[in-house]
Short mmCIF file of C-alpha atoms and ligand atoms in Angstrom, two decimals:
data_model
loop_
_atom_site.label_atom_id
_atom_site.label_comp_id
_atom_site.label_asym_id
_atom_site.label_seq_id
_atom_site.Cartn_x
_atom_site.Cartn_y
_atom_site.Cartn_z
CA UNK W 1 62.53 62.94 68.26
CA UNK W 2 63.59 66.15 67.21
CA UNK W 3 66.55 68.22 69.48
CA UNK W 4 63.95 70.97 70.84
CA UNK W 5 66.06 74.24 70.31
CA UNK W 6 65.07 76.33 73.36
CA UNK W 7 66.24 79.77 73.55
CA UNK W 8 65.59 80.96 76.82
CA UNK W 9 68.23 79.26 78.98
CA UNK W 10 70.76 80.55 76.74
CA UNK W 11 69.59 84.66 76.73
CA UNK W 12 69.06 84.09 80.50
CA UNK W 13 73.48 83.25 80.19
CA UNK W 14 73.77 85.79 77.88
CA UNK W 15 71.78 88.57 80.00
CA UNK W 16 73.59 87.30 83.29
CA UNK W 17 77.14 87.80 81.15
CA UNK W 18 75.86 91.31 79.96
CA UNK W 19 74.73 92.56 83.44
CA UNK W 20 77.86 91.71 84.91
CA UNK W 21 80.29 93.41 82.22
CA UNK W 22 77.82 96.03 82.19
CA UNK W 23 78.69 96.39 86.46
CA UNK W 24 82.31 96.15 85.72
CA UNK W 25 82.69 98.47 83.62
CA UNK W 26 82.50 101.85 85.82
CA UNK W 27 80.96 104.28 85.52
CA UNK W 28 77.22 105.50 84.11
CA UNK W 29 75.27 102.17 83.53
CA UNK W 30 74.31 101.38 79.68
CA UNK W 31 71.43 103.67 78.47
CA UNK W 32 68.93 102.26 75.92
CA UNK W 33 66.35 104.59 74.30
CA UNK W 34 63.21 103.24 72.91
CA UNK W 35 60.86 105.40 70.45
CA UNK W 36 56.88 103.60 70.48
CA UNK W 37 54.10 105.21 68.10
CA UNK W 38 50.74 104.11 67.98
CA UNK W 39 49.19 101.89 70.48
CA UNK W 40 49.62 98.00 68.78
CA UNK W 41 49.66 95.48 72.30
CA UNK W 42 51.95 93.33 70.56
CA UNK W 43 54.98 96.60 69.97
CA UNK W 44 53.41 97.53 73.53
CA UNK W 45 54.37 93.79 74.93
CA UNK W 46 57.82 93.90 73.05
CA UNK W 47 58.86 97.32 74.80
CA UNK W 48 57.99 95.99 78.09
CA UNK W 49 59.73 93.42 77.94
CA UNK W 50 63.24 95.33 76.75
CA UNK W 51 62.33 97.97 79.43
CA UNK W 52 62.23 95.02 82.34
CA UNK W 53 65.23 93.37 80.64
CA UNK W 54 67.20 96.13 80.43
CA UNK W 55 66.20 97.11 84.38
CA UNK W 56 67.43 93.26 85.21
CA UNK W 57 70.91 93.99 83.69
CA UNK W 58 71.31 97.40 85.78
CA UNK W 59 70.97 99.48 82.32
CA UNK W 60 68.81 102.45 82.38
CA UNK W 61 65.62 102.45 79.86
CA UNK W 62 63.69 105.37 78.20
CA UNK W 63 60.72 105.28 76.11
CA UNK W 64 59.33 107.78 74.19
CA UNK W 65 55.67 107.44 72.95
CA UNK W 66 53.65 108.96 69.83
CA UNK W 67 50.26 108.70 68.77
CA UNK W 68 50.36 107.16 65.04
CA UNK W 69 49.64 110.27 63.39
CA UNK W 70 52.94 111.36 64.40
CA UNK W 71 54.96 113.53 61.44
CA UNK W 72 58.21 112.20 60.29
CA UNK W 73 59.78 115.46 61.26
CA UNK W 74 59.09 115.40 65.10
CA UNK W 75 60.54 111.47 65.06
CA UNK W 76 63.57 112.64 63.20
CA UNK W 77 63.46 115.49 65.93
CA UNK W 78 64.02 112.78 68.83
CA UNK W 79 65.98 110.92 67.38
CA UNK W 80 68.51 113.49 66.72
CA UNK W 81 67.63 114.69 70.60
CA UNK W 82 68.65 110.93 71.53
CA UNK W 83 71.78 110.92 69.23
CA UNK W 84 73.22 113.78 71.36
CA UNK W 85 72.27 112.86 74.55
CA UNK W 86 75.54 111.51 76.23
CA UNK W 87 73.52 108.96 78.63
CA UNK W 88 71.95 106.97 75.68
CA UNK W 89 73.97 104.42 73.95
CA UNK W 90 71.61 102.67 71.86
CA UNK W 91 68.51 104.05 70.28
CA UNK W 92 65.65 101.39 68.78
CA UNK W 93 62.50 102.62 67.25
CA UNK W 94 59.85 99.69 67.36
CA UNK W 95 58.37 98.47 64.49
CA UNK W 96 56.06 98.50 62.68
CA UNK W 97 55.48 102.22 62.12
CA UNK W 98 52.27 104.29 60.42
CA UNK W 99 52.57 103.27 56.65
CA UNK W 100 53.42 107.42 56.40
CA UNK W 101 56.58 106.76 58.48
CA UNK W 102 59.56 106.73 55.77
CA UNK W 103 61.39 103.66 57.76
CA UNK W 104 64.35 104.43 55.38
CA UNK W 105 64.79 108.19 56.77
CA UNK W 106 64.51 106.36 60.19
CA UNK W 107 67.18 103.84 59.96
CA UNK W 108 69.62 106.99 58.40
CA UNK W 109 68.61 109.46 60.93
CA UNK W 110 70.21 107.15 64.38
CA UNK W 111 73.75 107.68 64.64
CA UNK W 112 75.51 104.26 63.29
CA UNK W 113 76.99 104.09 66.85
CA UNK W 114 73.80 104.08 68.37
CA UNK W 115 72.31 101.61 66.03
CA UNK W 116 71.23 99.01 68.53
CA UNK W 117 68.93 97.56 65.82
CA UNK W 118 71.47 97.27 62.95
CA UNK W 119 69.42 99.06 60.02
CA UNK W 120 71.36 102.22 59.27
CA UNK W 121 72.97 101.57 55.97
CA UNK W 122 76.70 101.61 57.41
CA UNK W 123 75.53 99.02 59.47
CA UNK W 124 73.95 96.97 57.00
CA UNK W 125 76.83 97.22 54.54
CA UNK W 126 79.55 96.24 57.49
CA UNK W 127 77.03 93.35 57.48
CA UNK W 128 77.36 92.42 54.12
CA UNK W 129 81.01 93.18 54.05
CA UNK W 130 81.91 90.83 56.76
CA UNK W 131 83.32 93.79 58.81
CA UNK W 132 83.18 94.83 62.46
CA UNK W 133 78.99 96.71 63.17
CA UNK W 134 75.89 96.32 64.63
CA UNK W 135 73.82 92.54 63.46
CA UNK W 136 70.51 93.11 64.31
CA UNK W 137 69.21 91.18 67.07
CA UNK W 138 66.83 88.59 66.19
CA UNK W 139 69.20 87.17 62.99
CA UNK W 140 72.51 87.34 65.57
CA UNK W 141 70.18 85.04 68.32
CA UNK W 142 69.19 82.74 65.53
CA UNK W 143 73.23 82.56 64.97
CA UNK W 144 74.02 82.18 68.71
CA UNK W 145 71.25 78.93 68.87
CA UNK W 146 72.57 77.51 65.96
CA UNK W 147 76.31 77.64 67.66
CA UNK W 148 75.06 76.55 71.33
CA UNK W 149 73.50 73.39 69.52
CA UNK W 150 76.22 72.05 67.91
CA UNK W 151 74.59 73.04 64.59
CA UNK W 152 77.73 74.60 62.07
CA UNK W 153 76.17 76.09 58.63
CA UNK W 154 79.67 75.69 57.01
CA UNK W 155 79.35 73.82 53.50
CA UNK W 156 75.69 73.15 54.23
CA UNK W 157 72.53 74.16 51.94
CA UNK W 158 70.32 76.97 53.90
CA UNK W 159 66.79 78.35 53.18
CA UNK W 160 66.40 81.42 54.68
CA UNK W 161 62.51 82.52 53.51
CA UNK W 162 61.74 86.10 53.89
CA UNK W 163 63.57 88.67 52.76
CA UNK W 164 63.04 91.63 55.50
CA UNK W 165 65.38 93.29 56.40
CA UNK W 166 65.12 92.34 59.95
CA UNK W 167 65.40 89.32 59.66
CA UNK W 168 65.72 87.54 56.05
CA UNK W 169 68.28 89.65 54.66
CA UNK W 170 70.43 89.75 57.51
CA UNK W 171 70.06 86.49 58.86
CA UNK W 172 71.07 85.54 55.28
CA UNK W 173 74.39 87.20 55.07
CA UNK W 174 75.38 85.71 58.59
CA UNK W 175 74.24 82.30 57.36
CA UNK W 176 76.74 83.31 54.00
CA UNK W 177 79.81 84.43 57.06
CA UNK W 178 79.85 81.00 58.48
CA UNK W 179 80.22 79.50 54.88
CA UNK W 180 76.37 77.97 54.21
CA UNK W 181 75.15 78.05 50.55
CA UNK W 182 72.34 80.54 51.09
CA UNK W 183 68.79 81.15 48.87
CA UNK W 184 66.24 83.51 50.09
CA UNK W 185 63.20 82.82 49.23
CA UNK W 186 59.98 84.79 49.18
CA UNK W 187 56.34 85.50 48.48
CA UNK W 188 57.04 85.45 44.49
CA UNK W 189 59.65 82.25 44.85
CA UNK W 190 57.82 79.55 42.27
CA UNK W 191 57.58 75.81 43.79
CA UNK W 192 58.62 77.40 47.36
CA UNK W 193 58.20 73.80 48.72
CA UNK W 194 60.50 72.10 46.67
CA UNK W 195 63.05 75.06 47.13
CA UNK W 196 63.11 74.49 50.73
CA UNK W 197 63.60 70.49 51.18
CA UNK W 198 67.27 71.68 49.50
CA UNK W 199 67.84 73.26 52.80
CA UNK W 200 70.34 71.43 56.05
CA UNK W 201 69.13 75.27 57.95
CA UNK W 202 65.41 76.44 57.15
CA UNK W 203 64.79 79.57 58.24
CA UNK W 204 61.29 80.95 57.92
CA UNK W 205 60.30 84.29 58.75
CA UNK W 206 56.93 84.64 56.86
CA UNK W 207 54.87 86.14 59.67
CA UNK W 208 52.27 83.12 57.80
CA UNK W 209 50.75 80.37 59.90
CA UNK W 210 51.38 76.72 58.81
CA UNK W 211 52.78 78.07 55.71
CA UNK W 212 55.71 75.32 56.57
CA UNK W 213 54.42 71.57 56.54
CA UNK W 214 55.96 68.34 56.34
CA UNK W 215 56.07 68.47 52.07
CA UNK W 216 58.87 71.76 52.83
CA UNK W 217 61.29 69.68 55.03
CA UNK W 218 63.86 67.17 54.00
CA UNK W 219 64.81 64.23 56.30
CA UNK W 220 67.14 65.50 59.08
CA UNK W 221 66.90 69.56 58.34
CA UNK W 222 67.55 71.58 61.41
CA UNK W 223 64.17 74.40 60.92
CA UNK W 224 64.49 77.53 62.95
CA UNK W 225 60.41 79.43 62.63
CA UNK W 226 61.04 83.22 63.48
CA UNK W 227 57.58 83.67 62.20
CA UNK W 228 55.37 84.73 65.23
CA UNK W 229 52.14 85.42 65.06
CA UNK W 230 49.08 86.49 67.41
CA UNK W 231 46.08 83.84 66.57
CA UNK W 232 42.57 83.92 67.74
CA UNK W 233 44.80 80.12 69.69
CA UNK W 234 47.40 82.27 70.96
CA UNK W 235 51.08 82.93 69.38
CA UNK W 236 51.74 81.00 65.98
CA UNK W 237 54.92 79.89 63.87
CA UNK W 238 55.22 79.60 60.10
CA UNK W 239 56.05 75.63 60.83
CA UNK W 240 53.24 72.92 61.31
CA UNK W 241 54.80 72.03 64.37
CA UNK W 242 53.22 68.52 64.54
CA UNK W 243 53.75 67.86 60.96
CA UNK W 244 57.47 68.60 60.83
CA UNK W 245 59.02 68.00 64.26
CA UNK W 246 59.14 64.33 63.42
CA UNK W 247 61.03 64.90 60.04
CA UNK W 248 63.88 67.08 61.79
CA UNK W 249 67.00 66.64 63.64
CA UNK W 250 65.97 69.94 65.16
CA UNK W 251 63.71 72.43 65.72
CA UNK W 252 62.76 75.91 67.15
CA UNK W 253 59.47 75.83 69.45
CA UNK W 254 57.28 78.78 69.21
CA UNK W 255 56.81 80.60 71.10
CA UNK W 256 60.53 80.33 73.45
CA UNK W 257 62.88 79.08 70.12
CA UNK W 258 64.37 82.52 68.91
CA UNK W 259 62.05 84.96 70.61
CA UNK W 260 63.77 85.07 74.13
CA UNK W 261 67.04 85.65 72.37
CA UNK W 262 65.96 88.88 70.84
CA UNK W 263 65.98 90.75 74.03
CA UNK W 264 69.36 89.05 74.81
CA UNK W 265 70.81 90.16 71.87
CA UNK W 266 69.60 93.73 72.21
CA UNK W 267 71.44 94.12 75.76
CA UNK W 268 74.52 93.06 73.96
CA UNK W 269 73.98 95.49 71.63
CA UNK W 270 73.70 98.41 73.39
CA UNK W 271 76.50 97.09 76.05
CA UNK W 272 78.72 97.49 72.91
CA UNK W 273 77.40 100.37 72.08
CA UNK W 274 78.34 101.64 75.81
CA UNK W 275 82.13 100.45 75.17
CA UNK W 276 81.93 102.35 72.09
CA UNK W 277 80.85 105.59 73.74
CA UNK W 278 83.64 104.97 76.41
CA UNK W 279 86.25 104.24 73.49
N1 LIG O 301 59.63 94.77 65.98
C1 LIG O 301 59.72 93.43 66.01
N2 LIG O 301 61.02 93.04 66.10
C2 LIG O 301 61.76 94.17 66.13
C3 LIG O 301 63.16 94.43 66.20
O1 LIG O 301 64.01 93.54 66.26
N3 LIG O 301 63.52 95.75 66.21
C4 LIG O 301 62.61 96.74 66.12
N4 LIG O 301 63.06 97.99 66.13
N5 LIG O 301 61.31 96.54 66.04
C5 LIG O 301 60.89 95.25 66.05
#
């Protein structure tokens, strides 16, 4: 049997440790600001669930909706609203956005030290750099369950397959900090089976269904699936659960692997972004 890696006692810690730093430090509470266009239920779900998180740890939520035809110019417009306001500490614009959204003019336009996400490019290249910024939130849970687990990367082969850059990418370069061999794979990667049995850590963000079975997993991997996705059967992985559990020494559930730790991850984020503010 496979160790079940189950994220939601440890983001229920982590939120419990955030809410209390968050009460000790003085003061105005931590202020997150969230920007929703268009009317997706599964971007609608995900901002509930930040707004009740964030009311649990005694920080103060805003959201700001937009139909989808939204222009660039009036999101770049609040954004720069949110960047000056002095009781928001983190700004986080859900994705996806309209296809006529320029996401790159998005990630540049929030101030770095309101970056709750991670994506501007100073962020991003801190990242890669190994220096002190914002890791976005799903790659840093997926680093945070590896570490609660037992499970160390150093010296070992890891998969990551995806190359996003909310999660592949940066999940990658963490994966790199704690001394793993890395590959990223993705939809153009030739033989992608074969390329991840090399892997200790696979981790597969594909956003495709049973894209992972048993023929992708060597004997003993540890497989982390940050691939949700809404089925006609409810919320699916990329991993054939029943295939490849019994091949592993460890593996993510889905839903309640990664997914709780998002939200975790996102309080410490803008908590540091509130220490920031405060210098
Ligand atoms: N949509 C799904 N996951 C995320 C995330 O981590 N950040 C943002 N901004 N949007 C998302």
């Amino acid at each position: 049997m496979a160790l079940l890696l189950e994220g939601r006692g440890l983001a229920a810690s982590i939120r419990a440790r955030v809410a209390s730093e968050a009460a000790a430090l003085g003061g105005r509470p931590p202020g997150l600001a969230v920007i929703l266009v268009g009317d997706d239920p599964a971007s609608e779900s995900y901002v509930a669930g930040k707004r009740k998180a964030c009311e649990k740890a005694g920080f103060v939520s805003s959201v700001s909706r937009f139909f989808d035809s939204v222009g660039p110019e009036v999101l770049l417009a609040e954004i720069a609203r949110l960047n000056a306001d002095p009781s928001i500490d983190g700004i986080l614009c859900q994705l996806p956005l309209p296809g006529h959204i320029p996401l790159d003019a998005v990630a540049r336009a929030v101030l770095p030290s309101k970056d709750v996400d991670g994506f501007h490019p100073q962020n991003v290249g801190s990242l890669w750099r190994g220096e002190r910024g914002i890791v976005p939130c799903t790659p840093a849970g997926i680093m945070r369950l590896l570490d609660a687990n037992g499970i160390d990367p150093s010296g070992r082969r890891a998969v990551v397959v995806g190359r996003s850059g909310i999660v592949g990418k940066p999940v990658a370069a963490l994966l790199l900090a704690a001394n793993a061999t890395v590959t990223i794979a993705h939809s153009k990667t030739r033989d992608l089976a074969s390329v991840c049995r090399e892997a200790y850590i696979l981790v597969t963000a594909a956003g495709i269904p049973g894209l992972i079975g048993a023929d992708f997993v060597a004997p003993g991997a540890v497989v982390i699936d940050v691939g949700i996705t809404r089925t006609a059967g409810g919320l699916a992985g990329d991993v054939d659960f029943e295939s490849v559990e019994p091949l592993c020494s460890a593996i993510t559930p889905v839903p309640g692997g990664v997914g709780p730790l998002t939200i975790a991850l996102l309080l410490e984020n803008t908590l540091a972004c509130r220490k920031l503010a405060a210098g």
